[in-house]
mmCIF file of C-alpha atoms and ligand atoms in Angstrom:
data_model
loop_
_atom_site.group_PDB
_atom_site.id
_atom_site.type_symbol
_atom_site.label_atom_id
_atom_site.label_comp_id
_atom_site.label_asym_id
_atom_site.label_seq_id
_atom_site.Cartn_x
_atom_site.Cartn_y
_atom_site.Cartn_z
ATOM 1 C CA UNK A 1 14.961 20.125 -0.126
ATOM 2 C CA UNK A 2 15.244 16.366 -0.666
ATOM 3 C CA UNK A 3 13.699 14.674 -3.422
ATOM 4 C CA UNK A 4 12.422 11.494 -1.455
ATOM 5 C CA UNK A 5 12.206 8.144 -3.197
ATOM 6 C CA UNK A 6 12.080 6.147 0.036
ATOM 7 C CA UNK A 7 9.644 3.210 -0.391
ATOM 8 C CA UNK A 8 8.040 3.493 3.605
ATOM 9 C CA UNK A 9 7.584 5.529 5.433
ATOM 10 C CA UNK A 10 7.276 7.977 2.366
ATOM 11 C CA UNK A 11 6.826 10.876 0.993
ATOM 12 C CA UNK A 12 3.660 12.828 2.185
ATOM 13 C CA UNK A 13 2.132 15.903 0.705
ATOM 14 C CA UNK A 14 3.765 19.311 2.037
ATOM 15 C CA UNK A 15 0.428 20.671 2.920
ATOM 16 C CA UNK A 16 -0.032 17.424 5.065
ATOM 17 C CA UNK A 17 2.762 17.884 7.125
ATOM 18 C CA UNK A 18 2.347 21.664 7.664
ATOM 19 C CA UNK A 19 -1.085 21.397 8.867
ATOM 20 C CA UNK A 20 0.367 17.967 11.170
ATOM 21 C CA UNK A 21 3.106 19.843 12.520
ATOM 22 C CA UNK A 22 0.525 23.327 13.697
ATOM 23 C CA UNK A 23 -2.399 20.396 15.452
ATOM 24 C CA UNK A 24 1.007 18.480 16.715
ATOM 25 C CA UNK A 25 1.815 21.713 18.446
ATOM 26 C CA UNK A 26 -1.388 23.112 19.051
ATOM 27 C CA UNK A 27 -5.255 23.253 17.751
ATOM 28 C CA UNK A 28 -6.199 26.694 18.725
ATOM 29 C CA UNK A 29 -9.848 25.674 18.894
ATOM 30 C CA UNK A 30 -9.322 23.721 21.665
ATOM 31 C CA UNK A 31 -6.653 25.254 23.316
ATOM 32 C CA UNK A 32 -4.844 21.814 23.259
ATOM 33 C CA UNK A 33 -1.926 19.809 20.922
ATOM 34 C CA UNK A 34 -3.695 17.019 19.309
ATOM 35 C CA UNK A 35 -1.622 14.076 20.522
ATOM 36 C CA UNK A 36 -2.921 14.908 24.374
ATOM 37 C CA UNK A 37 -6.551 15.019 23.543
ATOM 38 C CA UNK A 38 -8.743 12.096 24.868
ATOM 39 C CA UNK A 39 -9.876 10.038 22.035
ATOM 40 C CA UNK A 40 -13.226 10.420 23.236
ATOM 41 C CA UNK A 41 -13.399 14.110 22.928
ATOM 42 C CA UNK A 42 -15.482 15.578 20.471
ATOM 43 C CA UNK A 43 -12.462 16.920 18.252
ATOM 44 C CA UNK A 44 -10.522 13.659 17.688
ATOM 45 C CA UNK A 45 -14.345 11.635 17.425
ATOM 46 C CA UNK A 46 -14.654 13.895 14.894
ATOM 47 C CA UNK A 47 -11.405 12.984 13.060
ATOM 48 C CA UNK A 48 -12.131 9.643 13.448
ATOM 49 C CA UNK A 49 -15.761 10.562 11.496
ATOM 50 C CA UNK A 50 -13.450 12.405 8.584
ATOM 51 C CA UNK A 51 -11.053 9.719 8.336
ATOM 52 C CA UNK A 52 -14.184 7.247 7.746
ATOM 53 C CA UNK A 53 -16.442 8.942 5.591
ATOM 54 C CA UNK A 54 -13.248 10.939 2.937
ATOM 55 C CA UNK A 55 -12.058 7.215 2.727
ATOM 56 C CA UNK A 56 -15.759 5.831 1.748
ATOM 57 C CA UNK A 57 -16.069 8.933 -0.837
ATOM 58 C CA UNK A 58 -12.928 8.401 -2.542
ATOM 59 C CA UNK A 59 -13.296 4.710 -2.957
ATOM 60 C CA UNK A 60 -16.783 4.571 -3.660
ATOM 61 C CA UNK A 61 -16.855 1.908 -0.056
ATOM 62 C CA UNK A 62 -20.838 0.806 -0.050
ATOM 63 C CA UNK A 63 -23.068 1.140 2.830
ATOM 64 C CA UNK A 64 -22.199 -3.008 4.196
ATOM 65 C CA UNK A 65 -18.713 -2.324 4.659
ATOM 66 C CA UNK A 66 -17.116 -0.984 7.752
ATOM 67 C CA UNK A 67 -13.563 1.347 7.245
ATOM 68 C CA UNK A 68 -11.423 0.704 10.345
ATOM 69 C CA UNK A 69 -8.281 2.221 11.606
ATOM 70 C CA UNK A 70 -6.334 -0.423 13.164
ATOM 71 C CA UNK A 71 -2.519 -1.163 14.846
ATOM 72 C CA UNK A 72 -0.205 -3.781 14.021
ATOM 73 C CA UNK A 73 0.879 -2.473 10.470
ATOM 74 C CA UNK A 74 -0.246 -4.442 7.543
ATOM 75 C CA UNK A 75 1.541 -7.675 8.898
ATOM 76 C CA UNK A 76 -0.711 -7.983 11.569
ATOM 77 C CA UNK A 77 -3.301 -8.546 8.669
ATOM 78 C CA UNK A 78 -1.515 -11.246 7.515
ATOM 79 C CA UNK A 79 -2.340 -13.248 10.711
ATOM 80 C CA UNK A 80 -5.919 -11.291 11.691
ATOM 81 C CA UNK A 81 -7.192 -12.393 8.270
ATOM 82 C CA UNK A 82 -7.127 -15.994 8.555
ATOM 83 C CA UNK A 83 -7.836 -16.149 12.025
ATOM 84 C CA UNK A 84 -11.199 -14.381 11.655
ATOM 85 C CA UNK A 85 -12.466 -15.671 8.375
ATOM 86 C CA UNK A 86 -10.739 -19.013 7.441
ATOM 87 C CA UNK A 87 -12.198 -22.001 9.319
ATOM 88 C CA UNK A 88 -9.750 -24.653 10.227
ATOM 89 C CA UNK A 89 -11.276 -26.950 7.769
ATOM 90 C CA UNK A 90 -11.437 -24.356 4.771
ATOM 91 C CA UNK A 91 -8.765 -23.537 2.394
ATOM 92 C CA UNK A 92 -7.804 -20.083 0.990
ATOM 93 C CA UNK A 93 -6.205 -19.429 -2.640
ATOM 94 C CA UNK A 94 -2.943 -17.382 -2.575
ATOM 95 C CA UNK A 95 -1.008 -15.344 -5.455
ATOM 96 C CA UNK A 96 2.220 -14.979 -4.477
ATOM 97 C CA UNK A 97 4.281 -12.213 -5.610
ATOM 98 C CA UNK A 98 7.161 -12.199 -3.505
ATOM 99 C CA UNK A 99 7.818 -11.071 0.272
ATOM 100 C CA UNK A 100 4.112 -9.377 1.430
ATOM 101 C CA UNK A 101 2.350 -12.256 -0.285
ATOM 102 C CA UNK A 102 4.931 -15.420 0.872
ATOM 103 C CA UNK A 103 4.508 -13.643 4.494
ATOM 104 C CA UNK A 104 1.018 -13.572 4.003
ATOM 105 C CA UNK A 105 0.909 -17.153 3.306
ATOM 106 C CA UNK A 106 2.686 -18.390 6.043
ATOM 107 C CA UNK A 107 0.344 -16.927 8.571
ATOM 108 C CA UNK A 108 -2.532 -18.508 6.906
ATOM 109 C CA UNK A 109 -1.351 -21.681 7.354
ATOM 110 C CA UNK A 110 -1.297 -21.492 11.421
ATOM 111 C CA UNK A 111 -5.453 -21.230 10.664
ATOM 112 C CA UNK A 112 -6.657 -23.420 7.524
ATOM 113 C CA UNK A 113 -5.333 -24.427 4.388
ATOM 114 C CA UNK A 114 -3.505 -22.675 1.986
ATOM 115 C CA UNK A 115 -3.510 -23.465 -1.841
ATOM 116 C CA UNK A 116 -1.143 -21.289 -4.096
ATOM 117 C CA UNK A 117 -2.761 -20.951 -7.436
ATOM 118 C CA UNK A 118 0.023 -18.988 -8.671
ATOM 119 C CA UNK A 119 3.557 -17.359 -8.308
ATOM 120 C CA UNK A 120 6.017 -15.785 -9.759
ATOM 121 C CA UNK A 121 8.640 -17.274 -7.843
ATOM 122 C CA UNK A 122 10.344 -18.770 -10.806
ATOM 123 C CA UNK A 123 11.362 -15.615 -11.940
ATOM 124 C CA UNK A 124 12.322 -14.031 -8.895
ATOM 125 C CA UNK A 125 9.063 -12.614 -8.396
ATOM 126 C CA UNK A 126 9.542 -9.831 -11.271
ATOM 127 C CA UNK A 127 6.248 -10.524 -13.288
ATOM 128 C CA UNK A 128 2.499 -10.893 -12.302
ATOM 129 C CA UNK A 129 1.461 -14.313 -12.690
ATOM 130 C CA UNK A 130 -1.585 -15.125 -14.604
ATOM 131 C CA UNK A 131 -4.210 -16.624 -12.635
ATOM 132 C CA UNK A 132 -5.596 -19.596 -14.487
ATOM 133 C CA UNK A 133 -9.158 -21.033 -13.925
ATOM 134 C CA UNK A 134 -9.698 -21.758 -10.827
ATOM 135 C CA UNK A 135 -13.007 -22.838 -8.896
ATOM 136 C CA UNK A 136 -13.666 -20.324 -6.473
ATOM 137 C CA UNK A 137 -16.035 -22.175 -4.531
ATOM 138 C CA UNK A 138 -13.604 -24.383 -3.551
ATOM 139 C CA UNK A 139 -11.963 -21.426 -2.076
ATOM 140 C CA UNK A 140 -13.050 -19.313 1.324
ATOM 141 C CA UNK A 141 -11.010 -16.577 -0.643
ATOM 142 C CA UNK A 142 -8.402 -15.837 -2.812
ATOM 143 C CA UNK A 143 -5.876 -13.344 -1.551
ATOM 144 C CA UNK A 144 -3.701 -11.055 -3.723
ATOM 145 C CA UNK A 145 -1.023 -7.611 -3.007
ATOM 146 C CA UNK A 146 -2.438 -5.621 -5.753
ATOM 147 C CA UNK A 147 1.403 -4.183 -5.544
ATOM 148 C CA UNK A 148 4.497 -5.799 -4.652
ATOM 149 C CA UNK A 149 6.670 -2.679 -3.039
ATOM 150 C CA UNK A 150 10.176 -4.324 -3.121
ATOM 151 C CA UNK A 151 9.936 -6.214 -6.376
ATOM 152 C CA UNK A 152 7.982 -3.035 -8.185
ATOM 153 C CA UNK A 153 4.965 -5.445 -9.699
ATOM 154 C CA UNK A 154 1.577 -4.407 -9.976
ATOM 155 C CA UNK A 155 -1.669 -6.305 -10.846
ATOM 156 C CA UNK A 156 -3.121 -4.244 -13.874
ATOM 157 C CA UNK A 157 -6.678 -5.023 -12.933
ATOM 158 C CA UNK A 158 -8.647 -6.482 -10.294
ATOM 159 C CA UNK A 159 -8.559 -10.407 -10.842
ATOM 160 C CA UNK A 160 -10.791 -12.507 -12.321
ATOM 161 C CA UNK A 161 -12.697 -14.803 -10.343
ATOM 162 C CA UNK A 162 -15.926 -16.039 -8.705
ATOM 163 C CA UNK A 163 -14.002 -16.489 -5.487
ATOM 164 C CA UNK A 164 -14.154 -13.979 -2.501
ATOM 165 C CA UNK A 165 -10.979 -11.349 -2.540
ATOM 166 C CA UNK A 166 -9.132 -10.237 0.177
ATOM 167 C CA UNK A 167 -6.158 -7.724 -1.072
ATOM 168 C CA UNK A 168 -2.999 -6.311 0.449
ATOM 169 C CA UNK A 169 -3.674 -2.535 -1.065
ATOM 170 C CA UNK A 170 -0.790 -1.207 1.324
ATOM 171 C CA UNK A 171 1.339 0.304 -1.692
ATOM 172 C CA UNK A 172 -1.270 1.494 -3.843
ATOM 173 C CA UNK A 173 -4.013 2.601 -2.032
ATOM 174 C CA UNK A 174 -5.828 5.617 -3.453
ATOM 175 C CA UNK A 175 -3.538 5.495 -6.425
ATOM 176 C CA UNK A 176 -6.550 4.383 -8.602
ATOM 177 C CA UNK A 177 -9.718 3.557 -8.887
ATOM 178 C CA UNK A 178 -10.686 0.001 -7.606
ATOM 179 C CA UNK A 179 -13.907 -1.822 -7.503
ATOM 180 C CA UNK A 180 -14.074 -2.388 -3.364
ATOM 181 C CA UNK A 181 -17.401 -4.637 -4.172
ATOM 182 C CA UNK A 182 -15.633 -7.377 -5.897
ATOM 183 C CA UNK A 183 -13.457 -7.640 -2.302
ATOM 184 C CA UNK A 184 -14.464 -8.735 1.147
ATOM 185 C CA UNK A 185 -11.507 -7.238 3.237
ATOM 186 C CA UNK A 186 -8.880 -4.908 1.500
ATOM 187 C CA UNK A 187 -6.239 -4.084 3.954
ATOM 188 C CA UNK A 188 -3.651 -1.544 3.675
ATOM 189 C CA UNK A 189 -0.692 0.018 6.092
ATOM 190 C CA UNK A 190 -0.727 3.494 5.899
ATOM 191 C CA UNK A 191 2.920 4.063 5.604
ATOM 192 C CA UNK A 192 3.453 3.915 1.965
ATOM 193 C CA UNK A 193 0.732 5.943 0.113
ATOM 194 C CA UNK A 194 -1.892 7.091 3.057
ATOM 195 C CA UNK A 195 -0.025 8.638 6.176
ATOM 196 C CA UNK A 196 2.616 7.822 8.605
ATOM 197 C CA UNK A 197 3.552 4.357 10.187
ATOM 198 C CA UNK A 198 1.190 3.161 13.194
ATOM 199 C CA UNK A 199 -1.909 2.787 11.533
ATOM 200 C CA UNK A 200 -3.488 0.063 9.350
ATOM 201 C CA UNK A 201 -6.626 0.710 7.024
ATOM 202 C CA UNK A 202 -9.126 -2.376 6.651
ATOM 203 C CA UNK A 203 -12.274 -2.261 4.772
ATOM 204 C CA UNK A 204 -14.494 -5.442 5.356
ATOM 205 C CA UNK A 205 -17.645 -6.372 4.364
ATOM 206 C CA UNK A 206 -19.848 -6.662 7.821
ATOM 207 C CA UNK A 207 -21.620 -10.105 7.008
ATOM 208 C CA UNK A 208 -18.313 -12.030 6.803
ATOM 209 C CA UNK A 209 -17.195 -11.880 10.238
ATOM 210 C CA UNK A 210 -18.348 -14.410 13.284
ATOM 211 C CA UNK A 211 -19.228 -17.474 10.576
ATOM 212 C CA UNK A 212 -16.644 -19.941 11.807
ATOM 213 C CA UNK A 213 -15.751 -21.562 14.761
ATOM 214 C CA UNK A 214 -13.027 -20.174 16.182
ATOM 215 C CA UNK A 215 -12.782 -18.231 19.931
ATOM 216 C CA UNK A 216 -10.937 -15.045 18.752
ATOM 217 C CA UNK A 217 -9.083 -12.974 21.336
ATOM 218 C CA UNK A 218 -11.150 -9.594 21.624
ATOM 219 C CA UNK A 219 -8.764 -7.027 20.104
ATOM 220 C CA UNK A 220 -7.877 -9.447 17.179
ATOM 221 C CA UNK A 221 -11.033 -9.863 16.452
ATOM 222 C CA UNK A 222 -13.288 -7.799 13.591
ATOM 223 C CA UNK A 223 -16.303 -7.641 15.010
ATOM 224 C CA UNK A 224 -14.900 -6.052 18.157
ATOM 225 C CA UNK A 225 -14.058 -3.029 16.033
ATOM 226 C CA UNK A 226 -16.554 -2.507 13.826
ATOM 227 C CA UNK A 227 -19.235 -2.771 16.686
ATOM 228 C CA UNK A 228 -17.128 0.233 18.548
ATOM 229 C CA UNK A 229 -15.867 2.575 15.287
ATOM 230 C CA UNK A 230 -12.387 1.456 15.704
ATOM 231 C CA UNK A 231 -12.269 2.850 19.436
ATOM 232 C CA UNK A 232 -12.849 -0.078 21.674
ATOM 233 C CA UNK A 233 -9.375 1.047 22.996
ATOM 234 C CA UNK A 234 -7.410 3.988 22.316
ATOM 235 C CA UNK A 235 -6.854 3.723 18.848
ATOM 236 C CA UNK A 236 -3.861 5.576 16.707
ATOM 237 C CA UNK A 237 -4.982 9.076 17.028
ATOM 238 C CA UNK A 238 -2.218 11.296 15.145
ATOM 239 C CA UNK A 239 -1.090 8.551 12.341
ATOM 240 C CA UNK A 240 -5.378 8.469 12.085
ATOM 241 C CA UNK A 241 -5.079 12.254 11.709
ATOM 242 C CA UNK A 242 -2.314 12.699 9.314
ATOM 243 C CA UNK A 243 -3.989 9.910 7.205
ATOM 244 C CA UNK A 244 -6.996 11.808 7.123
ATOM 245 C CA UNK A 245 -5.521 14.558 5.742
ATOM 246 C CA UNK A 246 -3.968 12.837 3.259
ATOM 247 C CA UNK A 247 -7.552 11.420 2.056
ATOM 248 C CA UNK A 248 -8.016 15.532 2.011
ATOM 249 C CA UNK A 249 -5.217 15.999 -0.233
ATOM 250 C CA UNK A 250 -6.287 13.119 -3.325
ATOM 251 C CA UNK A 251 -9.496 14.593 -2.618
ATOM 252 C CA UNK A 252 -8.932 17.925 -3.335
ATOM 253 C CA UNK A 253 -6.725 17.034 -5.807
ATOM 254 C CA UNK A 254 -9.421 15.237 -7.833
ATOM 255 C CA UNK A 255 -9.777 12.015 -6.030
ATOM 256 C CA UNK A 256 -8.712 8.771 -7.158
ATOM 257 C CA UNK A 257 -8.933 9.169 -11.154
ATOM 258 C CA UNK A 258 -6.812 12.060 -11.263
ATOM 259 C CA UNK A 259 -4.564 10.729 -9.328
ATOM 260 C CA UNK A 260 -4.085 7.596 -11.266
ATOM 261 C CA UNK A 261 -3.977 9.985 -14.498
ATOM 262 C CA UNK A 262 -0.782 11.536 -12.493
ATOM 263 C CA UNK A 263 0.660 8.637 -11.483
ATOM 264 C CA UNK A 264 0.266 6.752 -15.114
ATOM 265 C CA UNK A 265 1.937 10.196 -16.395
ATOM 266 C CA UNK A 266 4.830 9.705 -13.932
ATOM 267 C CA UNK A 267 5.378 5.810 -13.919
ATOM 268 C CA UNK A 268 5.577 6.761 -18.476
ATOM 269 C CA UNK A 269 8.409 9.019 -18.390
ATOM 270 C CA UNK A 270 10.058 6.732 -16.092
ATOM 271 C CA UNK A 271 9.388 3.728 -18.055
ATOM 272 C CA UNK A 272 10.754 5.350 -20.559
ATOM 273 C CA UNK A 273 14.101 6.886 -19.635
ATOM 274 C CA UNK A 274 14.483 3.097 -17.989
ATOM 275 C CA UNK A 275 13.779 1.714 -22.031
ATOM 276 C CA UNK A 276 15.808 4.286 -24.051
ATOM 277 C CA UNK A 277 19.283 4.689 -21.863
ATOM 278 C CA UNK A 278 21.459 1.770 -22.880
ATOM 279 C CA UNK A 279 22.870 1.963 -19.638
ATOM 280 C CA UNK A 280 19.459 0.864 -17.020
ATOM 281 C CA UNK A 281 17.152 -1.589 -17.218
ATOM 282 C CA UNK A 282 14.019 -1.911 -15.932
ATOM 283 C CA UNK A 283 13.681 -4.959 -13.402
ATOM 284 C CA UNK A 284 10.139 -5.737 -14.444
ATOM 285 C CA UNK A 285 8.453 -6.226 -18.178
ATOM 286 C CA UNK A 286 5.713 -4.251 -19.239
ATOM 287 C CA UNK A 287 2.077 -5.436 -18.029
ATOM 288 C CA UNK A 288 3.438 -6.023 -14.562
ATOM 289 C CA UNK A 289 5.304 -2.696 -14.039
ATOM 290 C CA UNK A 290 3.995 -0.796 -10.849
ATOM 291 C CA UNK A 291 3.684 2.451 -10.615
ATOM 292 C CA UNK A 292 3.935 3.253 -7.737
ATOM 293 C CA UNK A 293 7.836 1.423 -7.157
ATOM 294 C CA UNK A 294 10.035 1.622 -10.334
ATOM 295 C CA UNK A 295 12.940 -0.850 -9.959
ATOM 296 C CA UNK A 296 15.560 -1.348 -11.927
ATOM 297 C CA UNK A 297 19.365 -1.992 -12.368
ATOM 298 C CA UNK A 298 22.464 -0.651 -13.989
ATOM 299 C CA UNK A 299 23.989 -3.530 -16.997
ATOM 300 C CA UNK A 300 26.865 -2.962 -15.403
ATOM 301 C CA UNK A 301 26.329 -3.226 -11.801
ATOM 302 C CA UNK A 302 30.130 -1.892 -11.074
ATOM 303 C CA UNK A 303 28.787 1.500 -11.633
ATOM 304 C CA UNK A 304 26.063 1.090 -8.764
ATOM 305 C CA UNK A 305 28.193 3.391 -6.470
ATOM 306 C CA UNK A 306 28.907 5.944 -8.784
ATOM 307 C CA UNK A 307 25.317 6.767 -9.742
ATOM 308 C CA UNK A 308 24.010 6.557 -6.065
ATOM 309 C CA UNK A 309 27.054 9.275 -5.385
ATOM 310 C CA UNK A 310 25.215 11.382 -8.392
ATOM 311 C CA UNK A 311 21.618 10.968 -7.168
ATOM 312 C CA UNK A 312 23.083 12.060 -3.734
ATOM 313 C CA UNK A 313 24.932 15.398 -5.114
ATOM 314 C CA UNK A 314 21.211 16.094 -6.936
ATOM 315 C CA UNK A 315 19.183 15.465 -3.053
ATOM 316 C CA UNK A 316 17.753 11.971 -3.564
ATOM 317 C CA UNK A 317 17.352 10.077 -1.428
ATOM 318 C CA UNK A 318 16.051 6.523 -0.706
ATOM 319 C CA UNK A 319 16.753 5.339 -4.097
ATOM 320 C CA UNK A 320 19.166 2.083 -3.199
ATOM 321 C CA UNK A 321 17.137 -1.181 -4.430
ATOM 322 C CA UNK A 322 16.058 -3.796 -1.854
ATOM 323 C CA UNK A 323 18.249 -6.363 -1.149
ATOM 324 C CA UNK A 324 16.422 -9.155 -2.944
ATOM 325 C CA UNK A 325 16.227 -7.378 -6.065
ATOM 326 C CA UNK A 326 19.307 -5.134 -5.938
ATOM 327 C CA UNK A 327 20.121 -2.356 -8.293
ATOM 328 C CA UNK A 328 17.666 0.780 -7.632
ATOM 329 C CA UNK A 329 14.153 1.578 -6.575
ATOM 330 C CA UNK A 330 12.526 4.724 -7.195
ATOM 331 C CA UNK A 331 9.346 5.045 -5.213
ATOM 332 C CA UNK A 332 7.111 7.393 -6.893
ATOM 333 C CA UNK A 333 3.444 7.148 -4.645
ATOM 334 C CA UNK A 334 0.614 9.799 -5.250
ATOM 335 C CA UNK A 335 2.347 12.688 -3.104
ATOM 336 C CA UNK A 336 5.828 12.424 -5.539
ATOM 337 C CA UNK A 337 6.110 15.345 -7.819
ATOM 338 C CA UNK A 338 6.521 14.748 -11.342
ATOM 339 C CA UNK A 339 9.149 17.182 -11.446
ATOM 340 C CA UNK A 340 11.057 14.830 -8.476
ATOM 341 C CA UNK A 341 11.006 12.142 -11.048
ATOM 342 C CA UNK A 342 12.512 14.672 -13.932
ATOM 343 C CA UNK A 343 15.326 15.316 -11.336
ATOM 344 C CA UNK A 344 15.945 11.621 -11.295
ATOM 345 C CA UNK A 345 15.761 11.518 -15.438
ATOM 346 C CA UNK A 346 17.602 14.111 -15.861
ATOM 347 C CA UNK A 347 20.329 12.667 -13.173
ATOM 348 C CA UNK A 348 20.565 9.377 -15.145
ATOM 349 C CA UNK A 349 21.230 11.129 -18.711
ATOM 350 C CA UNK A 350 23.906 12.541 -17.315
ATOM 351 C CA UNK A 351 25.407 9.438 -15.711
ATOM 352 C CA UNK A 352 24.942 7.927 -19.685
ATOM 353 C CA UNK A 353 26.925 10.605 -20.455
ATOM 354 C CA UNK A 354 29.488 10.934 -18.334
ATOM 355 C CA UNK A 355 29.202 6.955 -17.532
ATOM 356 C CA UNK A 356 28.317 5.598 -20.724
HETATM 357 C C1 PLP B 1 5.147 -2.473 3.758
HETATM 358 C C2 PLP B 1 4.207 -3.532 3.357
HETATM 359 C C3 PLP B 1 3.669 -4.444 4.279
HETATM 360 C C4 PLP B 1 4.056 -4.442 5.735
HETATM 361 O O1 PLP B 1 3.493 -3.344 6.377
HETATM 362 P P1 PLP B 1 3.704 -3.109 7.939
HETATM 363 O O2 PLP B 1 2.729 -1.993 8.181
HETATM 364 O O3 PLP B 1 5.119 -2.718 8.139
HETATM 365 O O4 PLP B 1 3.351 -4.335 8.657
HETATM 366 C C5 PLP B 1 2.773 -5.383 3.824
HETATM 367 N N1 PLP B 1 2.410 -5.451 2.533
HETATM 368 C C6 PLP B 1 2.910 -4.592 1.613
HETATM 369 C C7 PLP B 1 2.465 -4.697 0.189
HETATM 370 C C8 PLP B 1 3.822 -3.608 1.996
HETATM 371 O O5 PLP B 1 4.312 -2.754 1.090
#
């Protein structure tokens, strides 16, 4: 068995994928496999109904949002965002932290204005910037990636501001509690930390959508899906599925607090190892550190090669840093066992000494 650090698609709970794999091959019920039921049938309506209401318990979603299940991945939000809420007139605040956010940004542009009220650009995107004061009524909203997957950055908390939020959650979703009231869209891929690729979780507050001016093709826009559940067409049946049972999984698990008890448990003895061997670094400084994606880097970055040939002899897998970062990235999301990550430890006291 591999340990699997891969940052998306990830890691998904065992039971998940056992009970995927039996309803991919057949739900005895209905005498059927899942992926060639009609979407209007009772059984996958009722998945649809699962999927809605596990997501609303666990995140506490009140009664004026609506939870959809879209396609397009998280990137389509990027564009669908704007284009349904920012009038061509208005301006929205950005944070950028790097890739998601900078993408983010230059879709919003095509629709309104755009002011960046902060970055971390400076530094390579390795820190969460502070927001300063800003007037949020200047602002149709302010839009933040609660965590940056490639450069391993989280925000700590919510931000603070009058203005309306709209968050890319698509790395840390149901890792912790968060306050969805304080946000009027909260978008998420599933790929990371909910399900499989092909699916693309959006919870938006109802009143917000058809106030500007703007004709809006039909499937990109909002209302179009919350007026038909998500099913105006055939919507994502089996990544809708597997997420569901997911949203099972943290539930039965303890739901949201436990797992961000888990995953502050894991991300510390991480941390750790990454402060005490001379030989790593962590890429990011405390108070910004995500964890959900630990990156970091060798001092000497001639030895890259040698420790991805250990991690490899020890089955783990996906652990080569991004590109823009380099060095190593150990994605750790709610379905990683801790005792994964002690694999990983105990691989990198070894390389300090046999490497050191
Ligand atoms: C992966 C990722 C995306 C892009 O998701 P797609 O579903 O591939 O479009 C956007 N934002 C964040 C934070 C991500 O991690």
């Amino acid at each position: 068995m591999k340990h699997n650090f891969f940052a998306g698609p990830a890691i998904l709970p065992k039971e998940v994928l056992a009970k995927a794999g039996e309803s991919a091959h057949l739900v005895p019920e209905e005498g059927l496999s899942i992926l060639e039921m009609s979407h209007r049938g009772s059984f996958i309506t009722n998945v649809m109904d699962q999927a809605v209401q596990t997501c609303k318990e666990l995140l506490n979603v009140p009664d004026n949002y609506a939870i959809l299940f879209l396609t397009g991945g998280a990137s389509s939000q990027f564009y669908m965002t704007p284009m349904n809420i920012l009038g061509t007139d208005q301006t929205a605040a950005y944070i950028d932290t790097g890739t998601w956010s900078t993408k983010a940004i230059k879709e919003a542009k095509l629709f309104g204005k755009v002011d960046v009220v902060a970055s971390s650009a400076d530094k390579n995107f390795n820190y969460i910037p502070t927001l300063g004061n800003i007037d949020g009524s200047k602002y149709r909203y302010l839009h933040y990636t609660s965590n940056n997957t490639i450069f391993g950055t989280q925000f700590a908390d919510t931000p603070e501001t009058d203005a309306r939020l709209v968050c890319d959650m698509s790395s840390d979703i149901f890792s912790r509690p968060v306050d969805v009231s304080k946000h009027d869209i909260i978008y998420c891929g599933a790929q990371k930390n909910m399900g499989p690729a092909g699916t693309v979780l959006v919870i938006i507050k109802k009143d917000i959508v058809n106030k500007i001016d703007r004709v809006i093709p039909t499937m990109l826009n909002y209302e179009t899906h919350i007026k038909k559940d998500s099913s105006f067409n055939t919507p994502p049946v089996f990544p809708i599925y597997v997420s569901m049972l997911t949203m099972q999984w943290v539930k039965s698990q303890g739901g949201v607090d436990a797992m961000a008890k888990m995953n502050a448990e894991k991300g510390k003895i991480l941390y750790d190892e990454l402060d005490r061997n001379a030989l790593f670094k962590a890429n990011v400084p405390e108070g910004s550190r995500s964890l959900m994606n630990v990156t970091f880097l060798l001092n000497d970055d001639s030895k890259n090669s040698a420790f991805l040939e250990m991690c490899d002899a020890a089955n783990i897998v996906g652990i080569k840093g991004h590109r823009s970062v380099g060095g190593f990235r150990a994605s750790i999301y709610n379905a990683m066992p801790k005792s994964s990550i002690e694999v990983l430890i105990d691989v990198m006291k070894e390389f300090e000494r046999t490497h050191g």
